[in-house]
Short mmCIF file of C-alpha atoms in Angstrom, two decimals:
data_model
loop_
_atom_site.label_atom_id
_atom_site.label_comp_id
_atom_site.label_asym_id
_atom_site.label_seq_id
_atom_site.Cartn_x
_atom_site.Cartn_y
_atom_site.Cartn_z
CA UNK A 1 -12.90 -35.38 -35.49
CA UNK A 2 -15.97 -36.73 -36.61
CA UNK A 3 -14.23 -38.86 -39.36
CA UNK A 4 -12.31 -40.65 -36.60
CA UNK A 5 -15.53 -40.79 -34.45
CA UNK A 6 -17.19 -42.62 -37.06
CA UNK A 7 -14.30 -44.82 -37.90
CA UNK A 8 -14.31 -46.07 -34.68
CA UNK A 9 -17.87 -46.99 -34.14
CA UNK A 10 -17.05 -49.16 -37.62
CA UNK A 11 -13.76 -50.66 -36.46
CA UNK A 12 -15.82 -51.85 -33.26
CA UNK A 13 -18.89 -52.41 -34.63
CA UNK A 14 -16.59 -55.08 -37.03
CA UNK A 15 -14.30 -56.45 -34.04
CA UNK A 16 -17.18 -57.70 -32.26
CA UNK A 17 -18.04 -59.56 -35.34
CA UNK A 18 -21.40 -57.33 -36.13
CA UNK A 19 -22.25 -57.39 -39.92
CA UNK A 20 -23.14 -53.42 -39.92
CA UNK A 21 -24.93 -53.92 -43.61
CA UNK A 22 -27.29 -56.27 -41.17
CA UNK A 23 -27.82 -53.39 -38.61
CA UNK A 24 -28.03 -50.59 -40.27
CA UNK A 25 -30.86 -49.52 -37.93
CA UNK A 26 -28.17 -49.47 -35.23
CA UNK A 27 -25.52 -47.80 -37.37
CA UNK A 28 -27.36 -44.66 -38.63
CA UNK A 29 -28.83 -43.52 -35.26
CA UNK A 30 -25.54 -43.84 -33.49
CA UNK A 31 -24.11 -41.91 -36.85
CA UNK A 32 -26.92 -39.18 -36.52
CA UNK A 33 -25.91 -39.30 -32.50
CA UNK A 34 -22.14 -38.87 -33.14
CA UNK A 35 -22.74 -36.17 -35.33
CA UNK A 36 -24.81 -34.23 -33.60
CA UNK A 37 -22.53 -34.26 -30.65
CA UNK A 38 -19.83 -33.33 -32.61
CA UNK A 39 -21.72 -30.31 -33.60
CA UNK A 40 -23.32 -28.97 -30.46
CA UNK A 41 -19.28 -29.24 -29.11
CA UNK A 42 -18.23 -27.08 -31.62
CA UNK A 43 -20.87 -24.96 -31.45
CA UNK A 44 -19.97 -24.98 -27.68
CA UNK A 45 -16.56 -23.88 -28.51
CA UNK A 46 -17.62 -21.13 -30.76
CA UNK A 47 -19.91 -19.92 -28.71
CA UNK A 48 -17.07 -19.42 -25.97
CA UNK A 49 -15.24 -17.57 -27.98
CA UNK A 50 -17.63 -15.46 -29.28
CA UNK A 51 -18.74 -14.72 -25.72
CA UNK A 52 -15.26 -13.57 -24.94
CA UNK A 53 -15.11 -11.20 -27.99
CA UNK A 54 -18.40 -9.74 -26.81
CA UNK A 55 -18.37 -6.38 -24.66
CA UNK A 56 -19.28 -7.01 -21.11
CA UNK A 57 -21.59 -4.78 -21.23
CA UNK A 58 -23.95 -2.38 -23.63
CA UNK A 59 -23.90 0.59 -21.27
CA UNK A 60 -20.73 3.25 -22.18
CA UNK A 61 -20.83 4.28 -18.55
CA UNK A 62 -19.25 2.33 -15.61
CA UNK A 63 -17.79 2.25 -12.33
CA UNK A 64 -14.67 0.65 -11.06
CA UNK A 65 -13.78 0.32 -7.11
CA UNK A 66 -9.98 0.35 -6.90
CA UNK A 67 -8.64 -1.92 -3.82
CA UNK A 68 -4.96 -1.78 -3.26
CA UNK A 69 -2.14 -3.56 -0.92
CA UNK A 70 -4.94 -4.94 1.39
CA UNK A 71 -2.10 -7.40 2.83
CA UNK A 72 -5.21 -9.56 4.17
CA UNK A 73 -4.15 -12.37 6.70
CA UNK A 74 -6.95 -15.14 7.21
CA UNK A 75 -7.85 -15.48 10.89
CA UNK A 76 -6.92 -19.27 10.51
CA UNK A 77 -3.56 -18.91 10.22
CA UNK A 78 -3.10 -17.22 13.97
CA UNK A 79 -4.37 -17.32 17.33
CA UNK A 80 -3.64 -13.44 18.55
CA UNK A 81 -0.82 -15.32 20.26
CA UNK A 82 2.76 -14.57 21.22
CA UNK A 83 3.91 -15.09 17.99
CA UNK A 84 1.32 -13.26 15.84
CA UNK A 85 1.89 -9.94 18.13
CA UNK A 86 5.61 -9.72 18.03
CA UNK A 87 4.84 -10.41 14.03
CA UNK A 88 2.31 -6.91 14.13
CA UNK A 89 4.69 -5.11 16.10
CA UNK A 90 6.86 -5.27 12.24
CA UNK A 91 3.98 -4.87 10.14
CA UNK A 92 4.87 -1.43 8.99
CA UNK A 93 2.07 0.53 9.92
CA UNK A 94 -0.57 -2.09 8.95
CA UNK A 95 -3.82 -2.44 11.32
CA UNK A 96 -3.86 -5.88 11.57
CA UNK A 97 -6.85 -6.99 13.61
CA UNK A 98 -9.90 -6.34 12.55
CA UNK A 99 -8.91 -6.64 8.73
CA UNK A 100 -12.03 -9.13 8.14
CA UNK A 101 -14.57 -6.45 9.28
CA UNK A 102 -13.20 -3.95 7.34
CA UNK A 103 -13.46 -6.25 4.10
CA UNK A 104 -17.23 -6.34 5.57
CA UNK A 105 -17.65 -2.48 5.38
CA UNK A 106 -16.18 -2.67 2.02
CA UNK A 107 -18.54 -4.92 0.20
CA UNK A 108 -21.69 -3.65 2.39
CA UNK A 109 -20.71 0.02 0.76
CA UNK A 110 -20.09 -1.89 -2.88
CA UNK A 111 -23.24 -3.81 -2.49
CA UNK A 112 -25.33 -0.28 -1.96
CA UNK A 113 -23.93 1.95 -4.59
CA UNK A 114 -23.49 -0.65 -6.82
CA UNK A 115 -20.41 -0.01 -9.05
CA UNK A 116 -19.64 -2.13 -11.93
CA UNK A 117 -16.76 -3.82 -10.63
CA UNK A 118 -14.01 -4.59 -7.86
CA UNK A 119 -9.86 -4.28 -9.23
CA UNK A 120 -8.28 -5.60 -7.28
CA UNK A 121 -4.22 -4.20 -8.23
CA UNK A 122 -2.47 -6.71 -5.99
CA UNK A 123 -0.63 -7.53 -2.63
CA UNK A 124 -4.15 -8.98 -1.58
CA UNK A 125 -2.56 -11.03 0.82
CA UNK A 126 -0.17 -10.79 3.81
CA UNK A 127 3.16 -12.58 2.68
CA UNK A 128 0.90 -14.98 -0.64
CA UNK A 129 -0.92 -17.40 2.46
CA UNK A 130 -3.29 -19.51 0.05
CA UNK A 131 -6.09 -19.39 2.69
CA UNK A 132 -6.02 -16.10 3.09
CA UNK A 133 -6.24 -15.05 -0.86
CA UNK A 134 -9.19 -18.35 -0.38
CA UNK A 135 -10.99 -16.12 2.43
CA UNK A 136 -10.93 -12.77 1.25
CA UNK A 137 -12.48 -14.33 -2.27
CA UNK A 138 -15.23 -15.75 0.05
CA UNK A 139 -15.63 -12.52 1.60
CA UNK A 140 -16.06 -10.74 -1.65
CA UNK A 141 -18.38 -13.34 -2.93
CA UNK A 142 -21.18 -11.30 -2.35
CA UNK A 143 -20.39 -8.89 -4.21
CA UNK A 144 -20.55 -11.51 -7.42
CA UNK A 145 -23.67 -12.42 -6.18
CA UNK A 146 -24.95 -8.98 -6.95
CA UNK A 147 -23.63 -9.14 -10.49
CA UNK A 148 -20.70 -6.42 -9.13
CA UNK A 149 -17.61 -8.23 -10.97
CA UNK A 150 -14.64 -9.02 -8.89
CA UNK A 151 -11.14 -8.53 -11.21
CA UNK A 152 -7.86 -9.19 -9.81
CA UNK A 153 -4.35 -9.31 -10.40
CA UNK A 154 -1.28 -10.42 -8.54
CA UNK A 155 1.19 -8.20 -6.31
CA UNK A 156 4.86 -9.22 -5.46
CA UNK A 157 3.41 -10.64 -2.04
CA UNK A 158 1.21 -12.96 -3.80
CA UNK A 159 2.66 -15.89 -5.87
CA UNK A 160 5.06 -18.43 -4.13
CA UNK A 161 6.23 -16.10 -1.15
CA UNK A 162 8.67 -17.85 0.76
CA UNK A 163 7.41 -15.47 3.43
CA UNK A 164 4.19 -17.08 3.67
CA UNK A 165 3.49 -18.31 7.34
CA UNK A 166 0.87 -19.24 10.04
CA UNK A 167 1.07 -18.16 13.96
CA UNK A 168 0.29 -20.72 17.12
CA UNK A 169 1.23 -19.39 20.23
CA UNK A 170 4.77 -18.51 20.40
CA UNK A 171 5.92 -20.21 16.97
CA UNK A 172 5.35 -19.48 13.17
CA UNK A 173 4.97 -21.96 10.12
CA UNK A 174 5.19 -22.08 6.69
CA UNK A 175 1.64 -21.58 5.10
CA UNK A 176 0.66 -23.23 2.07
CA UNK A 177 1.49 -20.84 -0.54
CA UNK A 178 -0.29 -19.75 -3.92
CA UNK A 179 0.52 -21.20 -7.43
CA UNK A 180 -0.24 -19.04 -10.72
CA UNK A 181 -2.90 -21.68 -10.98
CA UNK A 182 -4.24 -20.86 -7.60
CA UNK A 183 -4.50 -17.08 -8.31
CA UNK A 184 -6.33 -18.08 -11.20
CA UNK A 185 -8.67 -20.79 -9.61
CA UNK A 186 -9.84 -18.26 -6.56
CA UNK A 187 -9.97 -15.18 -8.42
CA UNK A 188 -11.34 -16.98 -11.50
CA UNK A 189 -13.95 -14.00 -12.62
CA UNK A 190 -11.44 -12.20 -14.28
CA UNK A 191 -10.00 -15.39 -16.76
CA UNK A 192 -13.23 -16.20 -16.95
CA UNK A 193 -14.72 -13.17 -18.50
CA UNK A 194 -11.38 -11.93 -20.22
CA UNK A 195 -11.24 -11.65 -24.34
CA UNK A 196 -7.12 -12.91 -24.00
CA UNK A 197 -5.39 -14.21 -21.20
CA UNK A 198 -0.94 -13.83 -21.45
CA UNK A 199 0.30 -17.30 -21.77
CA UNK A 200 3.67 -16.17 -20.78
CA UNK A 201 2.17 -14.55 -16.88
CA UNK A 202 -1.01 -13.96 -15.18
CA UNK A 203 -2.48 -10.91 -17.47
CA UNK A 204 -5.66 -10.59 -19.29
CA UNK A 205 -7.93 -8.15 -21.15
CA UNK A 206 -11.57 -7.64 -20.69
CA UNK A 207 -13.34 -6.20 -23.24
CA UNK A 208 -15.94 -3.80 -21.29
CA UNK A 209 -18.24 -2.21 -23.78
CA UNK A 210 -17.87 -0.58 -26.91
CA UNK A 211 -15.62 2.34 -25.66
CA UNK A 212 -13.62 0.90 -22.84
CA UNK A 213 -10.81 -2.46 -22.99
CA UNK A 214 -9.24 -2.78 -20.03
CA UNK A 215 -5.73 -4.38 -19.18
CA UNK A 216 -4.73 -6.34 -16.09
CA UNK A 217 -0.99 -6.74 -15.76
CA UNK A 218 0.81 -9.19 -13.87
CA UNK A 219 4.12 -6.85 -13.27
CA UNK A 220 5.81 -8.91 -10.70
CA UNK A 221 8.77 -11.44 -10.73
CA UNK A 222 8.32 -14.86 -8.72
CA UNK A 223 9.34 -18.95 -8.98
CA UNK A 224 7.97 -21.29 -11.01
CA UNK A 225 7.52 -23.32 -7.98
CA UNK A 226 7.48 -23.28 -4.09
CA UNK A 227 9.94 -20.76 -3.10
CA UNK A 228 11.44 -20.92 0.56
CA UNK A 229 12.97 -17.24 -0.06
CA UNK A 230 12.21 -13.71 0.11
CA UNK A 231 10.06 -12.09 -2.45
CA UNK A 232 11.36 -10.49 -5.13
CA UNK A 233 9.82 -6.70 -4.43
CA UNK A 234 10.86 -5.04 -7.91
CA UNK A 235 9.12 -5.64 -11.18
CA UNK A 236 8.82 -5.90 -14.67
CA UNK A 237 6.77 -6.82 -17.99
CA UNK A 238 8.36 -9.53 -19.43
CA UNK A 239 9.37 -9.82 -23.21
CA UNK A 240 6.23 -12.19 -24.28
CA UNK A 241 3.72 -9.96 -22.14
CA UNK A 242 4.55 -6.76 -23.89
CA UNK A 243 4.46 -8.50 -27.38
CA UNK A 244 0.70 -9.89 -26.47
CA UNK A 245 -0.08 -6.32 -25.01
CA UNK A 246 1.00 -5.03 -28.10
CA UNK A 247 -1.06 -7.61 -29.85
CA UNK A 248 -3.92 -6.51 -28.13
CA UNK A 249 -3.65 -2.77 -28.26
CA UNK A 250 -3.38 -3.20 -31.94
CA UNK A 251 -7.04 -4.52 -32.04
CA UNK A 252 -8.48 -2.16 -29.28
CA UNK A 253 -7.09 0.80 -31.59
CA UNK A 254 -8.79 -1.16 -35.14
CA UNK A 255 -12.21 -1.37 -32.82
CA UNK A 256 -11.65 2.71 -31.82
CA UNK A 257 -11.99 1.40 -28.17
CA UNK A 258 -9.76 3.36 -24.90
CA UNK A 259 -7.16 1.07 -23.40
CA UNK A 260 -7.00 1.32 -19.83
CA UNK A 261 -4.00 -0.51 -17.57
CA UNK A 262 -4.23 -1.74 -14.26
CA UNK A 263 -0.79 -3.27 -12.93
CA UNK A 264 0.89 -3.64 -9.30
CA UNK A 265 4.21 -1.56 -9.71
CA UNK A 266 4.22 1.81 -10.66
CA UNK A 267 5.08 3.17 -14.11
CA UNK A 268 6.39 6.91 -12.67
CA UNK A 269 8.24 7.69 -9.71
CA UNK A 270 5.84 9.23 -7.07
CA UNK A 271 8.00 9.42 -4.84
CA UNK A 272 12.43 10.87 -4.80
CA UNK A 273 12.92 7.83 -2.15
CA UNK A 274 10.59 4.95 -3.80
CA UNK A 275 11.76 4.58 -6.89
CA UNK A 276 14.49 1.31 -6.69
CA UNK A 277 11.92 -1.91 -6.78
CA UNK A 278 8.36 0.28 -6.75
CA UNK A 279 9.10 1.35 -10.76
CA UNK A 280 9.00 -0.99 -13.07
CA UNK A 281 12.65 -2.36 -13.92
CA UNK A 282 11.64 -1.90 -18.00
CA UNK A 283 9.12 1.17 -17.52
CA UNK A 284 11.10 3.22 -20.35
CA UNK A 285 10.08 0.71 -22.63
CA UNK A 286 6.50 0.36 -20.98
CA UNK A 287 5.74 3.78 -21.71
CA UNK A 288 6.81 4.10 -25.14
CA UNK A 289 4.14 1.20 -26.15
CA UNK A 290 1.71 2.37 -23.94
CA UNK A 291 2.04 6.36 -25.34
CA UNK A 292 2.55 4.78 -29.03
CA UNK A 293 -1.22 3.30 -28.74
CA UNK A 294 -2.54 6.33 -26.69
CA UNK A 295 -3.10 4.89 -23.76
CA UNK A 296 -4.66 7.76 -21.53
CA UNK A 297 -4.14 6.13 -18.10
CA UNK A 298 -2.80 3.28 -15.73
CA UNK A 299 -3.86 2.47 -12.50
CA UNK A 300 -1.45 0.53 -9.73
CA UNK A 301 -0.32 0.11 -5.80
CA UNK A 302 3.05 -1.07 -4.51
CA UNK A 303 3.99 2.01 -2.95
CA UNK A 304 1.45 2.37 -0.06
CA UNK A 305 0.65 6.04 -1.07
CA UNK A 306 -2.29 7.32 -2.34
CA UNK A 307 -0.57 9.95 -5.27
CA UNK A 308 -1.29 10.71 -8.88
CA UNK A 309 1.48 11.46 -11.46
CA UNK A 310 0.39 13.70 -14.37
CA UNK A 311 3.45 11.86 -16.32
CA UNK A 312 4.20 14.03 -19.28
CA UNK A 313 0.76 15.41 -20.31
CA UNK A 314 -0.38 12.56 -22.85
CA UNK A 315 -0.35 9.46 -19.86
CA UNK A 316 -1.61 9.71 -16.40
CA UNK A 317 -1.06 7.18 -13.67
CA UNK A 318 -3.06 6.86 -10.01
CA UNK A 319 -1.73 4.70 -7.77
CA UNK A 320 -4.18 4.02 -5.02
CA UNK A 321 -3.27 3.86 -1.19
CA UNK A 322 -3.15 1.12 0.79
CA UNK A 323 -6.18 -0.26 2.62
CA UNK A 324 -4.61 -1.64 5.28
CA UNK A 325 -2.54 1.42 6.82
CA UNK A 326 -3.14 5.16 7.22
CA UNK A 327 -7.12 4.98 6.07
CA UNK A 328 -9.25 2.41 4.39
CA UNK A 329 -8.54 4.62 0.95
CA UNK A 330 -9.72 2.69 -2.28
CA UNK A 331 -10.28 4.14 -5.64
CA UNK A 332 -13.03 5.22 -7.51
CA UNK A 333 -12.88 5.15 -11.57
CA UNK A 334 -16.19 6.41 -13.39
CA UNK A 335 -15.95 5.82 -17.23
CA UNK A 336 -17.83 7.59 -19.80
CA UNK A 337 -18.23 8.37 -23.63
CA UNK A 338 -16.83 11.97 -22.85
CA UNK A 339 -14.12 11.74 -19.65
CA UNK A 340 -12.06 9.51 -16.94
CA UNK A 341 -12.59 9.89 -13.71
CA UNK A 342 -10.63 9.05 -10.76
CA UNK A 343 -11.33 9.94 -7.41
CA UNK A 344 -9.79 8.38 -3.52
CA UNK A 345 -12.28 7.44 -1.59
CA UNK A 346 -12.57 5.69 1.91
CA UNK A 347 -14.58 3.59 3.58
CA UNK A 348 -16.13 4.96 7.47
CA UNK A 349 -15.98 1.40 9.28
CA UNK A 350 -16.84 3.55 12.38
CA UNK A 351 -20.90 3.75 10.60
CA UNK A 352 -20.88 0.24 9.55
CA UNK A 353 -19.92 -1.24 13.51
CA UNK A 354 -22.52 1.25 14.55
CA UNK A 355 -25.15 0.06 11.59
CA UNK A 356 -23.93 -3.52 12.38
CA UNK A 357 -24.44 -3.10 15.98
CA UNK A 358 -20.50 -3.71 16.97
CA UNK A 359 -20.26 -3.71 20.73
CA UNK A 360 -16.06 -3.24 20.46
CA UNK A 361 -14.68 0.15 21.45
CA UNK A 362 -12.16 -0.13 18.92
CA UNK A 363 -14.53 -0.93 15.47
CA UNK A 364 -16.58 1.51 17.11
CA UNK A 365 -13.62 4.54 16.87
CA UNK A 366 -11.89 2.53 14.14
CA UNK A 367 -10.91 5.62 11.90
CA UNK A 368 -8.65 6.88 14.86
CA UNK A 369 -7.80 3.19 15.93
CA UNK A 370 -5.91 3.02 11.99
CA UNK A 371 -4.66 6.09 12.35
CA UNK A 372 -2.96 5.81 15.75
CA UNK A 373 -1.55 2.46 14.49
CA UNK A 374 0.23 3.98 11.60
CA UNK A 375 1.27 7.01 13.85
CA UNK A 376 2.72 4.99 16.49
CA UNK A 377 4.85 3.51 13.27
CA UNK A 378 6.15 6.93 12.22
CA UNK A 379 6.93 7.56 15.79
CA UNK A 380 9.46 4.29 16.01
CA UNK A 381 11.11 5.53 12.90
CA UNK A 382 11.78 8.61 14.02
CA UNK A 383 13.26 7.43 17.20
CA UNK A 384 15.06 4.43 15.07
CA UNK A 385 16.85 7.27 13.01
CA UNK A 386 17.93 9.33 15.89
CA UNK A 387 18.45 7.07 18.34
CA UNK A 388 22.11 7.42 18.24
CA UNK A 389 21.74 11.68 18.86
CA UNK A 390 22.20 12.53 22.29
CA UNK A 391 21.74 16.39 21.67
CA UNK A 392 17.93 15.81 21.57
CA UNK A 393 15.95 16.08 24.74
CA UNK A 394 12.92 14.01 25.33
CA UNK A 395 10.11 17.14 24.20
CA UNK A 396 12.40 18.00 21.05
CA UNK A 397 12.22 14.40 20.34
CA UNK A 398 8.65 14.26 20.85
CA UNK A 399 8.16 16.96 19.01
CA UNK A 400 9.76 16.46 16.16
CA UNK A 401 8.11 12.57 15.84
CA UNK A 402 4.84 14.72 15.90
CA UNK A 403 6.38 17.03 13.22
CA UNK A 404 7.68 14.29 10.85
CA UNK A 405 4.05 12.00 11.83
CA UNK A 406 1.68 14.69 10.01
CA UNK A 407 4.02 14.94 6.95
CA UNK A 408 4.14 11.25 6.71
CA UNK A 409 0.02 11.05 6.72
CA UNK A 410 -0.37 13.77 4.70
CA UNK A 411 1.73 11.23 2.46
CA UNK A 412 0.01 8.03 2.69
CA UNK A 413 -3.60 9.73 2.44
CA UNK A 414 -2.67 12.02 -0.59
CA UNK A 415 -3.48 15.20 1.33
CA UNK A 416 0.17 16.32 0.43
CA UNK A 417 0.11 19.32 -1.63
CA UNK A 418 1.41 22.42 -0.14
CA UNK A 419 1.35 25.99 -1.02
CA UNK A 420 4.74 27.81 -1.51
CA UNK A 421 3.58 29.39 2.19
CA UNK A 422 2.77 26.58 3.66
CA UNK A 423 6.42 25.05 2.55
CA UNK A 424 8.24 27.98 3.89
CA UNK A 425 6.88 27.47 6.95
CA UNK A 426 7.73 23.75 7.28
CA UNK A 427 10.87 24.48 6.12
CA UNK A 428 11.65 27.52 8.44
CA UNK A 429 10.49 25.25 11.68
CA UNK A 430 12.90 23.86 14.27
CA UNK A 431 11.88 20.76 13.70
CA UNK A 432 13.09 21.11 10.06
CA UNK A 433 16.52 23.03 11.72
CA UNK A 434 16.75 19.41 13.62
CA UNK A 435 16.36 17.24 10.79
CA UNK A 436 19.12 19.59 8.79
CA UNK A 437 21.45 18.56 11.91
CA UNK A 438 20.62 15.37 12.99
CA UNK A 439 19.45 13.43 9.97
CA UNK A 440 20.10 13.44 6.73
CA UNK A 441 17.52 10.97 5.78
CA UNK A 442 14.62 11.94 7.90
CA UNK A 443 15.68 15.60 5.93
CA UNK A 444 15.76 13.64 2.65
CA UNK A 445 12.34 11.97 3.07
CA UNK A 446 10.91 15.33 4.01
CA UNK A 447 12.06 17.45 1.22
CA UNK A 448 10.38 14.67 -0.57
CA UNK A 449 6.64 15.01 0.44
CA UNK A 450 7.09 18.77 -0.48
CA UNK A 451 7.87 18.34 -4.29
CA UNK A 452 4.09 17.57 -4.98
CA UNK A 453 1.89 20.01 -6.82
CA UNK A 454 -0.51 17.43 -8.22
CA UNK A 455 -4.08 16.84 -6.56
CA UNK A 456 -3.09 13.24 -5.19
CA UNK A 457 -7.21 12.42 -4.54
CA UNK A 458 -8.61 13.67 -7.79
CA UNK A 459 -8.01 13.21 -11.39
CA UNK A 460 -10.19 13.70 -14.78
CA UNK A 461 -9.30 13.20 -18.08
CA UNK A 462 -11.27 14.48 -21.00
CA UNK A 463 -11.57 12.40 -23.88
CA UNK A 464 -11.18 14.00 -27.20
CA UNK A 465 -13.25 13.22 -30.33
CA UNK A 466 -10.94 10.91 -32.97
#
């Protein structure tokens, strides 16, 4: 580069007719300049990369917020009109209104314990709105401001989501949706500080400290371009990510650091009834690499639930709730030299409008304001499931929508695991007796929240000397 550099100053220097044997006072300085451009970009460049290569940070210890499925919809792109209502009324148990106050609590708890960092594991957004992946960024922003890092990676809602849309009044448009090089323009911390980036998705590794290397997966399948259809919901790691993961986990293992993984879709079922387009299509294969490079634990969403699978003894994987239905659950990971930690956590908005002096009845109560939402949810599919069973009177109904609703949040809030007593006794109820006649399903999807015997809220992993 510098060659050419120079040959061009003579080539011009000579077209212009300049003898440079008579200005060699000219020629020299502009040499000496050329040069020493030439070197302070390269040492720019090196420096770059050596900055990448460096550990984050000195300290072992650290502390990792986990945010999941937040399925945040920027209050530009609706009016609480007609349109926006009947939309809520489908949300699937999501609280939908005050979603930008309870981003508020959120970083006002971050910014006073002070944890490390934010991961963000996806589905940030509603349906992939650009604005609204633009104004949760801005709402996190302070949060960056405190040096807490912000990390994020992409759910199946996020990139080109033919679902994307904006409400006015009694009509909904199409909302601008995000590109890969969107995602990685407004959550830009993340590329920014990472040690690789995936040129065949939107991963990345960070190298934390001496002991820790994290992983941020993009799992999910989407266009190369706008897309006007619906989302693909299942995903995958494609071919060229898992040969650049293995690249990588190939030089955490030569620097004796712990891999963690931090991905959308899940790697184990959690769940008899979510497995089809919540597990990852190729999660066979996923776990062989990860188990080959003893990879302790993954972290990941999709599934709504708050639940941790102890896999099979050697890999353990905690998929944290979402934030925007049955509590405002996020995840707490402490890293040290000796253990993992994992722990569900969630946020009381119901302090922060009282701290923030909130004059709305609803902020002020909001913990039972969420709750009733994703009640009221249960409650509809209940009655949708039985709506054709005429041997039900209106209190058997009733009660067994009340029956099935404290399962289902039991569910959703990890609070699920239930002695052999306690599971005779569901089991032995006439509501139960119902389900056996009526539904197969609603049967089905309660024989399902009884197979746990993990602690869903609470998970450590000791870390054995190599």
């Amino acid at each position: 580069m510098t060659r050419s550099l120079f040959l061009s100053i003579i080539n011009k220097t000579s077209e212009e007719g300049i003898a440079i044997r008579t200005h060699k006072k000219w020629f020299w300085p502009l040499a000496l300049l050329t040069l020493f451009v030439t070197c302070f970009l390269l040492f720019f460049q090196f420096r770059k990369v050596h900055e990448a290569d460096t550990p984050l940070q000195q300290a072992s210890n650290s502390e990792f917020w986990l945010l999941s499925d937040i399925h945040f919809l920027s209050s530009t792109l609706h009016d609480n009109g007609a349109a926006f209502q009947t939309f809520t009324k489908g949300a699937a148990g999501k609280e939908m209104t005050y979603q930008e106050q309870s981003i508020e609590a959120f970083t006002a708890q971050a910014l006073k314990e002070k944890p490390t960092g934010i991961i963000l594991t996806g589905d940030m957004t509603l349906n992939g709105e650009k604005a609204s992946a633009q104004e949760l960024a801005r709402l996190l922003e302070p949060l960056q401001e405190a040096d807490i890092m912000v990390l994020a990676l992409p759910g199946n809602h996020e990139i080109y989501n033919g679902w994307a849309r904006a409400f006015k009044g009694e009509k909904e448009y199409y909302a601008d949706q995000i590109s890969p090089e969107d995602f990685q323009t407004i959550f830009a911390e993340g590329y920014e500080k990472a040690n690789s980036i995936d040129k065949s998705s939107l991963s990345y590794s960070i190298q934390l400290n001496d002991k820790y290397r994290l992983f941020l997966l993009d799992s999910c399948i989407y266009d190369s371009e706008v897309n006007w259809d619906d989302p693909t919901t299942n995903g995958e790691l494609k071919p060229a990510t898992l040969t650049w993961l293995e690249e990588q986990l190939t030089l955490t293992k030569e620097a004796e650091q712990v891999p963690l993984v931090f991905l959308h879709h899940n790697l184990f079922g959690h769940n008899e009834l979510l497995q089809d387009g919540y597990v990852l299509d190729n999660a066979s294969e996923t776990v062989a690499l990860l188990e080959r490079f003893n990879v302790p634990a993954v972290f990941s969403g999709h599934i709504h639930i708050q639940d941790i699978n102890e896999g099979n003894d050697s890999l353990y994987e905690a998929v944290t709730g979402s934030y925007s239905t049955a509590e405002l659950g996020y995840g707490v990971l402490s890293l040290s030299d000796k253990e993992i930690n994992y722990e569900a956590r969630q946020i009381d908005l119901d302090a922060w409008a009282a701290e923030t002096k909130q004059t709305n009845e609803q902020l002020l109560n909001y913990q039972n304001y969420q709750k009733s939402i994703f009640e009221k949810d249960t409650d509809q599919l209940v009655r949708d499931q039985l709506s054709a069973v005429s041997e039900l009177s209106d209190a058997q109904m009733t009660k067994l929508c009340t029956f099935v609703t404290r399962l289902n949040t039991a569910l959703f809030t990890g609070n699920d695991t239930y002695s052999a007593e306690e599971k005779a006794a569901i089991k032995d109820s006439e509501e139960y007796q119902w389900l056996a006649t009526y539904s197969y399903f609603l049967k089905q999807y309660v024989d399902s929240m009884l197979d746990d015997q993990t602690d869903d809220r609470k998970l450590t992993i000791p870390l054995t000397a190599e």
